[in-house]
Amino acid sequence: MLAMLWRVKSLRLLSPDILLGYMLGQEVSRNCLSLFSHSSPRPAALKRKVSGVRDVSTSCTLCAKVRGSPKKRELSEKKLTCHFVDHRRVKLVAGSGGKGACSFHSEPRKEWGGPDGGNGGDGGNIIIKADRFVKSLAQVVPVYKGEDGKSGGNKNCYGRNGSPTYIRVPLGTLVKEQGTTVVDLSEHGQEYLAVFGGTGGKGNRFFLTNENRAPMTATPGIEGQERVLQLELRTMAHAGLVGFPNAGKSSLLRAISNARPAVAAYPFTTLNPHVGIVKYRDHEQVAVADIPGIIRGAHLNRGLGISFLRHIERCRFLLFVLDLSTPEPWNQLQHLHYELDQYEPGLSQRPQAIIANKMDVLEASEKLETLRSLVTQRVIPVSALTGQNTEELILHLRELYDGYLQGEGCGEGKPTRW
């Protein structure tokens, strides 16, 4: 102890805090030096002698602890597509208004300045906005709370209004309340003001009258509006590929568009709808959606069921994909028509074409002739594996698209362009 006091004798002012810090630094230095072996060279930083209190360090990097937990990174939109979500139930609570202030102005030589309490700010609204860069409802959380308005202050200072909260959803999102459609967000940048923020309270300055020169009344803010809404995503596309599982819809979409859905040599079912863009030389673009495979009884919510049948409602024309490797592919068309009509009457009567896929298998030509003799619609034979006759399909797709534009979206308003 005397040796330590002798080393800091040169200091004019020796406070207990400085002495404690110096002693702690000496003890930490000994502990750090003891960690090194005698054979290994000591670091130059540890060889320095502590000449003053300023050189004392009360921390050791070898013994330091990691403070705080690393922040969890948000998932990118590319990764969120792996967790495709097409419906959400959200509770929206707008911000409450700030309370009004009750105060009186007072300064020297002005004792009766009067009331100067300001009003409170309004609560923040919650707005649902359509964004074409958002692909699913995975980022939508179950509960949203708007920002509250700030309280008023003296000197007639009004409280700040709460900032609006935006919920970004994909194009083609339906906003429903108790099963009733409230709004259809089908255009980029379209907004819907879901809940209103509460109005801010009034300060005592607001209640100043000739009869009441010193009001003591100040009102609190009004609570924000509260609603429970259902968000449903319905794929926005001009054409929809409809067919049973493993009919080759994903492979066909890869062959005619820029989409890259997963395909493999073994049978499996696509779980998420994919949208591909077919580009033409005149810079026109047609969106084609790969609807996941429909099974028998889908209108009864079997399999993927109604979860993906509603994606077909937004398609202006349909492309029925039939698998020619099955014994009787024409029976698939009847079952597909039945499932669509049971879900929504008249859905299977939209402008359509029949695509006979897998022309590269044996006996496909014989089945194609039988299929053409049983149906009245146009049948386009293709092979998604080899790319056979995909040009005819792309040209016929453009004919259906031009007919859709001339009919102005079948009477449903302004045609959708990509």
Short mmCIF file of C-alpha atoms in Angstrom, two decimals:
data_model
loop_
_atom_site.label_atom_id
_atom_site.label_comp_id
_atom_site.label_asym_id
_atom_site.label_seq_id
_atom_site.Cartn_x
_atom_site.Cartn_y
_atom_site.Cartn_z
CA MET A 1 0.00 0.00 0.00
CA LEU A 2 2.82 2.41 0.87
CA ALA A 3 4.51 1.62 -2.43
CA MET A 4 1.37 2.52 -4.35
CA LEU A 5 1.05 5.79 -2.45
CA TRP A 6 4.66 6.61 -3.17
CA ARG A 7 4.14 6.22 -6.96
CA VAL A 8 1.37 8.80 -7.04
CA LYS A 9 3.09 11.19 -4.64
CA SER A 10 3.76 13.58 -7.52
CA LEU A 11 0.04 14.30 -7.87
CA ARG A 12 -0.99 17.47 -6.06
CA LEU A 13 -4.63 16.47 -5.53
CA LEU A 14 -5.18 12.86 -4.52
CA SER A 15 -8.90 12.10 -4.33
CA PRO A 16 -10.30 8.74 -3.14
CA ASP A 17 -11.77 8.06 -6.61
CA ILE A 18 -8.43 8.51 -8.34
CA LEU A 19 -6.69 6.32 -5.77
CA LEU A 20 -9.30 3.54 -6.16
CA GLY A 21 -9.03 3.65 -9.95
CA TYR A 22 -5.24 3.45 -9.80
CA MET A 23 -5.31 0.44 -7.45
CA LEU A 24 -7.89 -1.31 -9.64
CA GLY A 25 -5.76 -0.72 -12.73
CA GLN A 26 -2.70 -2.20 -11.08
CA GLU A 27 -4.63 -5.32 -10.09
CA VAL A 28 -6.07 -5.80 -13.61
CA SER A 29 -2.61 -5.39 -15.13
CA ARG A 30 -1.23 -8.18 -12.90
CA ASN A 31 -4.09 -10.50 -13.88
CA CYS A 32 -3.52 -9.86 -17.58
CA LEU A 33 0.22 -10.44 -17.28
CA SER A 34 -0.33 -13.74 -15.50
CA LEU A 35 -2.18 -15.11 -18.54
CA PHE A 36 0.98 -15.15 -20.65
CA SER A 37 3.61 -17.85 -20.24
CA HIS A 38 7.21 -17.05 -19.44
CA SER A 39 8.43 -18.40 -22.77
CA SER A 40 6.16 -16.27 -24.97
CA PRO A 41 7.07 -12.60 -25.48
CA ARG A 42 4.90 -10.08 -23.72
CA PRO A 43 3.01 -7.49 -25.74
CA ALA A 44 4.54 -4.06 -25.89
CA ALA A 45 1.40 -2.51 -24.47
CA LEU A 46 1.79 -4.57 -21.27
CA LYS A 47 5.49 -3.75 -20.87
CA ARG A 48 4.80 -0.06 -20.36
CA LYS A 49 4.91 1.14 -16.83
CA VAL A 50 2.02 3.09 -15.51
CA SER A 51 3.43 6.55 -14.92
CA GLY A 52 0.22 8.31 -14.05
CA VAL A 53 -3.43 7.87 -13.41
CA ARG A 54 -4.29 8.77 -17.00
CA ASP A 55 -2.51 5.65 -18.29
CA VAL A 56 -4.57 3.38 -16.04
CA SER A 57 -7.13 1.19 -17.80
CA THR A 58 -9.86 -0.47 -15.79
CA SER A 59 -10.81 -2.88 -18.57
CA CYS A 60 -9.07 -5.86 -20.13
CA THR A 61 -9.80 -7.01 -23.68
CA LEU A 62 -9.04 -10.60 -22.76
CA CYS A 63 -11.69 -10.59 -20.08
CA ALA A 64 -14.21 -8.35 -21.82
CA LYS A 65 -17.79 -9.51 -22.31
CA VAL A 66 -19.94 -8.90 -25.33
CA ARG A 67 -22.51 -6.35 -24.27
CA GLY A 68 -25.99 -6.50 -25.74
CA SER A 69 -27.48 -9.01 -28.12
CA PRO A 70 -26.93 -8.70 -31.87
CA LYS A 71 -29.85 -7.13 -33.70
CA LYS A 72 -31.94 -9.60 -35.70
CA ARG A 73 -31.79 -8.86 -39.38
CA GLU A 74 -35.01 -8.38 -41.27
CA LEU A 75 -35.79 -10.91 -43.99
CA SER A 76 -35.48 -9.63 -47.52
CA GLU A 77 -38.41 -9.79 -49.91
CA LYS A 78 -36.64 -12.57 -51.85
CA LYS A 79 -36.48 -14.74 -48.74
CA LEU A 80 -40.02 -13.85 -47.72
CA THR A 81 -41.34 -15.39 -50.94
CA CYS A 82 -40.37 -18.75 -49.46
CA HIS A 83 -42.99 -18.07 -46.78
CA PHE A 84 -45.81 -17.02 -49.11
CA VAL A 85 -48.81 -15.62 -47.25
CA ASP A 86 -51.98 -14.65 -49.13
CA HIS A 87 -54.34 -13.78 -46.25
CA ARG A 88 -54.01 -11.93 -42.97
CA ARG A 89 -56.28 -10.82 -40.15
CA VAL A 90 -55.07 -7.51 -38.72
CA LYS A 91 -56.21 -5.32 -35.86
CA LEU A 92 -55.73 -1.60 -36.46
CA VAL A 93 -55.72 0.93 -33.63
CA ALA A 94 -55.17 4.54 -34.65
CA GLY A 95 -53.25 6.97 -32.47
CA SER A 96 -55.03 8.90 -29.74
CA GLY A 97 -55.07 12.66 -29.61
CA GLY A 98 -52.89 14.56 -27.17
CA LYS A 99 -54.42 16.32 -24.19
CA GLY A 100 -54.81 20.06 -24.04
CA ALA A 101 -52.75 22.17 -21.63
CA CYS A 102 -54.06 24.38 -18.83
CA SER A 103 -51.66 27.21 -18.08
CA PHE A 104 -51.60 31.00 -17.65
CA HIS A 105 -49.13 33.48 -19.03
CA SER A 106 -47.04 35.21 -16.36
CA GLU A 107 -44.02 37.47 -16.67
CA PRO A 108 -42.68 40.54 -14.92
CA ARG A 109 -44.89 43.63 -15.18
CA LYS A 110 -47.58 41.48 -16.83
CA GLU A 111 -49.29 39.61 -14.04
CA TRP A 112 -52.62 39.08 -15.81
CA GLY A 113 -51.42 37.64 -19.09
CA GLY A 114 -54.38 35.32 -19.45
CA PRO A 115 -54.64 31.66 -20.41
CA ASP A 116 -52.05 30.30 -22.86
CA GLY A 117 -52.62 26.55 -22.85
CA GLY A 118 -52.27 25.03 -26.35
CA ASN A 119 -54.28 22.26 -27.97
CA GLY A 120 -53.05 18.70 -28.22
CA GLY A 121 -51.98 17.11 -31.50
CA ASP A 122 -54.11 14.70 -33.51
CA GLY A 123 -53.38 10.97 -33.48
CA GLY A 124 -51.77 9.26 -36.45
CA ASN A 125 -53.86 7.53 -39.09
CA ILE A 126 -53.19 4.01 -40.44
CA ILE A 127 -53.13 3.75 -44.24
CA ILE A 128 -53.03 0.60 -46.37
CA LYS A 129 -50.99 1.20 -49.54
CA ALA A 130 -50.54 -1.02 -52.59
CA ASP A 131 -46.91 -1.54 -53.62
CA ARG A 132 -45.87 -3.49 -56.71
CA PHE A 133 -42.51 -4.36 -55.12
CA VAL A 134 -44.23 -6.35 -52.34
CA LYS A 135 -45.01 -9.93 -53.34
CA SER A 136 -46.88 -11.38 -50.35
CA LEU A 137 -48.50 -10.49 -47.04
CA ALA A 138 -45.70 -12.06 -45.00
CA GLN A 139 -44.52 -8.67 -43.71
CA VAL A 140 -47.97 -7.72 -42.38
CA VAL A 141 -48.12 -8.15 -38.60
CA PRO A 142 -51.34 -8.99 -36.68
CA VAL A 143 -51.59 -5.70 -34.74
CA TYR A 144 -50.81 -2.10 -35.75
CA LYS A 145 -50.86 0.84 -33.33
CA GLY A 146 -50.74 4.38 -34.64
CA GLU A 147 -48.61 7.12 -33.15
CA ASP A 148 -50.30 9.24 -30.47
CA GLY A 149 -50.42 13.00 -30.69
CA LYS A 150 -48.32 15.09 -28.33
CA SER A 151 -49.83 17.11 -25.51
CA GLY A 152 -50.17 20.86 -25.77
CA GLY A 153 -47.89 23.23 -23.89
CA ASN A 154 -47.85 26.71 -22.44
CA LYS A 155 -47.31 29.89 -24.49
CA ASN A 156 -50.04 28.67 -26.89
CA CYS A 157 -47.86 25.83 -28.15
CA TYR A 158 -49.82 23.15 -29.97
CA GLY A 159 -48.84 19.50 -29.68
CA ARG A 160 -47.33 17.70 -32.68
CA ASN A 161 -49.62 15.46 -34.72
CA GLY A 162 -48.87 11.75 -34.84
CA SER A 163 -47.21 10.49 -38.03
CA PRO A 164 -49.32 8.22 -40.24
CA THR A 165 -48.53 4.48 -40.31
CA TYR A 166 -48.37 2.81 -43.72
CA ILE A 167 -49.07 -0.89 -44.34
CA ARG A 168 -47.63 -1.92 -47.71
CA VAL A 169 -49.47 -4.76 -49.44
CA PRO A 170 -49.10 -6.36 -52.91
CA LEU A 171 -51.20 -5.45 -55.90
CA GLY A 172 -54.48 -7.33 -55.99
CA THR A 173 -55.13 -7.21 -52.23
CA LEU A 174 -58.74 -7.17 -51.10
CA VAL A 175 -59.57 -5.43 -47.82
CA LYS A 176 -62.59 -7.03 -46.14
CA GLU A 177 -64.51 -6.36 -42.95
CA GLN A 178 -66.78 -9.12 -41.64
CA GLY A 179 -66.76 -10.81 -45.03
CA THR A 180 -67.71 -7.67 -46.99
CA THR A 181 -65.20 -6.23 -49.46
CA VAL A 182 -64.30 -2.67 -48.50
CA VAL A 183 -61.73 -1.78 -51.16
CA ASP A 184 -59.76 -3.47 -53.93
CA LEU A 185 -56.12 -2.30 -54.10
CA SER A 186 -55.19 -3.14 -57.69
CA GLU A 187 -53.04 -0.15 -58.74
CA HIS A 188 -49.55 0.84 -57.64
CA GLY A 189 -49.63 3.63 -55.06
CA GLN A 190 -53.34 3.26 -54.33
CA GLU A 191 -54.10 4.07 -50.69
CA TYR A 192 -56.95 3.32 -48.33
CA LEU A 193 -57.31 5.21 -45.07
CA ALA A 194 -58.30 2.35 -42.79
CA VAL A 195 -58.63 4.05 -39.38
CA PHE A 196 -58.65 7.70 -38.36
CA GLY A 197 -56.56 9.11 -35.55
CA GLY A 198 -58.21 10.74 -32.56
CA THR A 199 -58.63 14.51 -32.36
CA GLY A 200 -56.39 16.39 -29.94
CA GLY A 201 -57.81 17.93 -26.79
CA LYS A 202 -58.43 21.65 -26.33
CA GLY A 203 -56.33 23.86 -24.08
CA ASN A 204 -57.78 26.44 -21.74
CA ARG A 205 -56.99 29.17 -24.28
CA PHE A 206 -59.74 27.71 -26.47
CA PHE A 207 -62.37 28.35 -23.76
CA LEU A 208 -61.50 32.03 -23.31
CA THR A 209 -64.62 34.25 -23.56
CA ASN A 210 -65.65 37.69 -22.42
CA GLU A 211 -67.62 36.14 -19.61
CA ASN A 212 -64.86 33.73 -18.55
CA ARG A 213 -61.49 35.52 -18.66
CA ALA A 214 -59.64 32.82 -16.69
CA PRO A 215 -60.88 29.40 -17.83
CA MET A 216 -59.52 26.39 -16.00
CA THR A 217 -60.93 23.84 -18.46
CA ALA A 218 -58.76 21.61 -20.67
CA THR A 219 -60.05 18.54 -22.45
CA PRO A 220 -58.19 15.25 -23.07
CA GLY A 221 -57.63 13.84 -26.52
CA ILE A 222 -60.06 11.46 -28.22
CA GLU A 223 -59.03 7.85 -28.67
CA GLY A 224 -58.23 6.64 -32.17
CA GLN A 225 -60.52 4.48 -34.29
CA GLU A 226 -60.20 0.70 -33.96
CA ARG A 227 -61.05 -1.91 -36.62
CA VAL A 228 -60.39 -5.55 -37.44
CA LEU A 229 -59.84 -6.17 -41.16
CA GLN A 230 -59.08 -9.20 -43.33
CA LEU A 231 -56.52 -8.89 -46.12
CA GLU A 232 -56.75 -11.33 -49.03
CA LEU A 233 -54.25 -11.48 -51.86
CA ARG A 234 -55.51 -12.51 -55.28
CA THR A 235 -52.86 -12.83 -57.94
CA MET A 236 -52.93 -10.05 -60.52
CA ALA A 237 -52.32 -11.62 -63.93
CA HIS A 238 -53.87 -11.59 -67.38
CA ALA A 239 -53.71 -15.36 -67.96
CA GLY A 240 -53.82 -18.23 -65.51
CA LEU A 241 -52.38 -21.72 -66.04
CA VAL A 242 -54.99 -24.10 -64.62
CA GLY A 243 -54.42 -27.82 -64.33
CA PHE A 244 -53.99 -30.81 -62.08
CA PRO A 245 -50.71 -31.42 -60.22
CA ASN A 246 -47.71 -32.46 -62.35
CA ALA A 247 -49.36 -31.34 -65.57
CA GLY A 248 -46.26 -29.28 -66.40
CA LYS A 249 -47.52 -25.79 -65.57
CA SER A 250 -44.29 -24.62 -63.93
CA SER A 251 -42.16 -25.98 -66.77
CA LEU A 252 -44.42 -24.28 -69.30
CA LEU A 253 -44.17 -20.96 -67.46
CA ARG A 254 -40.37 -21.21 -67.51
CA ALA A 255 -40.47 -21.90 -71.27
CA ILE A 256 -42.56 -18.86 -72.27
CA SER A 257 -41.69 -16.20 -69.65
CA ASN A 258 -38.94 -14.89 -67.41
CA ALA A 259 -40.26 -16.66 -64.30
CA ARG A 260 -38.18 -19.40 -62.72
CA PRO A 261 -40.42 -21.63 -60.59
CA ALA A 262 -38.95 -24.83 -59.21
CA VAL A 263 -39.08 -27.87 -61.50
CA ALA A 264 -37.61 -31.35 -61.13
CA ALA A 265 -37.58 -34.78 -62.75
CA TYR A 266 -39.79 -36.24 -60.03
CA PRO A 267 -43.48 -35.39 -59.40
CA PHE A 268 -44.28 -32.69 -56.82
CA THR A 269 -46.80 -29.89 -56.34
CA THR A 270 -46.10 -26.16 -56.46
CA LEU A 271 -47.28 -24.50 -53.25
CA ASN A 272 -46.96 -20.81 -54.15
CA PRO A 273 -48.38 -19.05 -57.24
CA HIS A 274 -45.75 -17.61 -59.58
CA VAL A 275 -46.26 -14.78 -62.07
CA GLY A 276 -44.18 -14.58 -65.24
CA ILE A 277 -44.04 -11.79 -67.83
CA VAL A 278 -44.17 -12.59 -71.54
CA LYS A 279 -42.53 -9.75 -73.50
CA TYR A 280 -43.27 -8.95 -77.15
CA ARG A 281 -41.35 -6.96 -79.75
CA ASP A 282 -43.72 -4.00 -79.52
CA HIS A 283 -42.83 -3.75 -75.79
CA GLU A 284 -46.23 -5.09 -74.72
CA GLN A 285 -46.17 -7.36 -71.67
CA VAL A 286 -48.60 -10.11 -70.69
CA ALA A 287 -48.62 -11.53 -67.16
CA VAL A 288 -49.13 -15.29 -66.82
CA ALA A 289 -49.77 -16.88 -63.40
CA ASP A 290 -48.94 -20.45 -62.45
CA ILE A 291 -51.83 -21.46 -60.22
CA PRO A 292 -50.92 -24.39 -57.91
CA GLY A 293 -52.40 -27.74 -58.85
CA ILE A 294 -56.12 -28.26 -58.32
CA ILE A 295 -57.41 -31.64 -57.17
CA ARG A 296 -60.88 -33.14 -57.21
CA GLY A 297 -62.97 -31.62 -54.44
CA ALA A 298 -60.95 -28.38 -54.33
CA HIS A 299 -64.17 -26.35 -54.08
CA LEU A 300 -64.80 -28.22 -50.81
CA ASN A 301 -61.44 -26.92 -49.56
CA ARG A 302 -59.64 -30.20 -50.13
CA GLY A 303 -55.90 -30.02 -50.66
CA LEU A 304 -54.88 -26.42 -51.32
CA GLY A 305 -58.56 -25.83 -52.03
CA ILE A 306 -60.07 -22.37 -51.81
CA SER A 307 -56.75 -20.88 -50.71
CA PHE A 308 -55.63 -20.82 -54.35
CA LEU A 309 -58.90 -21.08 -56.24
CA ARG A 310 -59.46 -17.41 -55.47
CA HIS A 311 -56.28 -16.53 -57.39
CA ILE A 312 -58.04 -17.60 -60.60
CA GLU A 313 -60.74 -14.94 -60.13
CA ARG A 314 -58.30 -12.19 -61.14
CA CYS A 315 -57.23 -13.90 -64.38
CA ARG A 316 -58.94 -12.41 -67.45
CA PHE A 317 -58.47 -15.55 -69.57
CA LEU A 318 -57.59 -19.13 -68.69
CA LEU A 319 -55.14 -21.65 -70.12
CA PHE A 320 -56.15 -25.21 -69.25
CA VAL A 321 -53.02 -27.38 -69.17
CA LEU A 322 -53.73 -31.09 -69.82
CA ASP A 323 -51.26 -33.92 -69.26
CA LEU A 324 -51.12 -36.17 -72.34
CA SER A 325 -49.18 -38.82 -70.44
CA THR A 326 -52.36 -39.82 -68.57
CA PRO A 327 -54.68 -42.47 -70.05
CA GLU A 328 -57.62 -40.11 -70.69
CA PRO A 329 -56.51 -36.44 -70.60
CA TRP A 330 -59.90 -35.14 -71.81
CA ASN A 331 -61.43 -36.17 -68.49
CA GLN A 332 -59.14 -33.67 -66.76
CA LEU A 333 -60.81 -30.82 -68.64
CA GLN A 334 -64.25 -31.85 -67.42
CA HIS A 335 -63.12 -32.04 -63.82
CA LEU A 336 -61.37 -28.64 -64.04
CA HIS A 337 -64.51 -27.01 -65.43
CA TYR A 338 -66.56 -28.59 -62.66
CA GLU A 339 -64.28 -27.38 -59.87
CA LEU A 340 -64.20 -23.81 -61.19
CA ASP A 341 -67.97 -23.61 -61.66
CA GLN A 342 -68.60 -24.99 -58.18
CA TYR A 343 -66.36 -22.32 -56.68
CA GLU A 344 -67.81 -19.47 -58.76
CA PRO A 345 -70.56 -20.00 -61.34
CA GLY A 346 -69.42 -19.05 -64.82
CA LEU A 347 -65.73 -18.92 -63.95
CA SER A 348 -64.87 -21.64 -66.49
CA GLN A 349 -66.62 -19.71 -69.30
CA ARG A 350 -64.01 -16.97 -69.54
CA PRO A 351 -61.89 -16.65 -72.72
CA GLN A 352 -59.69 -19.71 -72.74
CA ALA A 353 -57.45 -22.10 -74.59
CA ILE A 354 -56.54 -25.73 -74.09
CA ILE A 355 -52.84 -26.61 -73.93
CA ALA A 356 -51.97 -30.23 -74.60
CA ASN A 357 -48.66 -30.56 -72.77
CA LYS A 358 -46.03 -33.35 -72.92
CA MET A 359 -46.20 -33.99 -76.65
CA ASP A 360 -42.81 -35.69 -76.38
CA VAL A 361 -44.26 -38.84 -74.74
CA LEU A 362 -45.42 -41.93 -76.64
CA GLU A 363 -48.98 -42.09 -78.02
CA ALA A 364 -49.38 -38.34 -77.52
CA SER A 365 -50.41 -37.74 -81.13
CA GLU A 366 -53.28 -40.23 -80.94
CA LYS A 367 -54.57 -38.69 -77.71
CA LEU A 368 -54.33 -35.24 -79.27
CA GLU A 369 -56.61 -36.20 -82.15
CA THR A 370 -59.13 -37.71 -79.74
CA LEU A 371 -59.03 -34.57 -77.61
CA ARG A 372 -59.67 -32.29 -80.59
CA SER A 373 -62.68 -34.36 -81.61
CA LEU A 374 -64.26 -34.04 -78.16
CA VAL A 375 -63.87 -30.29 -77.51
CA THR A 376 -64.78 -27.13 -79.40
CA GLN A 377 -62.05 -24.88 -77.99
CA ARG A 378 -58.71 -24.37 -79.65
CA VAL A 379 -56.12 -26.99 -78.65
CA ILE A 380 -52.44 -26.02 -78.76
CA PRO A 381 -50.03 -28.97 -78.56
CA VAL A 382 -46.77 -28.07 -76.82
CA SER A 383 -43.87 -29.70 -75.03
CA ALA A 384 -42.52 -27.67 -72.14
CA LEU A 385 -39.53 -29.99 -71.87
CA THR A 386 -38.26 -29.54 -75.44
CA GLY A 387 -39.88 -26.15 -76.20
CA GLN A 388 -41.92 -27.60 -79.07
CA ASN A 389 -44.60 -25.27 -80.49
CA THR A 390 -44.30 -22.68 -77.70
CA GLU A 391 -44.33 -19.93 -80.36
CA GLU A 392 -47.93 -20.74 -81.28
CA LEU A 393 -48.90 -20.53 -77.62
CA ILE A 394 -47.24 -17.11 -77.23
CA LEU A 395 -48.98 -15.77 -80.35
CA HIS A 396 -52.38 -17.07 -79.24
CA LEU A 397 -51.77 -15.54 -75.81
CA ARG A 398 -51.31 -12.18 -77.51
CA GLU A 399 -54.58 -12.62 -79.40
CA LEU A 400 -56.44 -13.21 -76.14
CA TYR A 401 -54.72 -10.19 -74.61
CA ASP A 402 -55.65 -7.91 -77.53
CA GLY A 403 -59.24 -9.06 -77.29
CA TYR A 404 -59.18 -8.23 -73.60
CA LEU A 405 -57.93 -4.70 -74.30
CA GLN A 406 -60.54 -4.09 -77.00
CA GLY A 407 -63.29 -5.25 -74.65
CA GLU A 408 -61.89 -2.96 -71.88
CA GLY A 409 -61.38 -5.75 -69.42
CA CYS A 410 -64.72 -7.49 -70.13
CA GLY A 411 -66.65 -4.49 -68.80
CA GLU A 412 -64.79 -4.41 -65.48
CA GLY A 413 -63.30 -0.95 -65.94
CA LYS A 414 -59.85 0.15 -67.10
CA PRO A 415 -57.70 -2.72 -68.49
CA THR A 416 -54.73 -3.74 -66.41
CA ARG A 417 -51.37 -3.14 -68.11
CA TRP A 418 -47.92 -4.29 -66.98
#
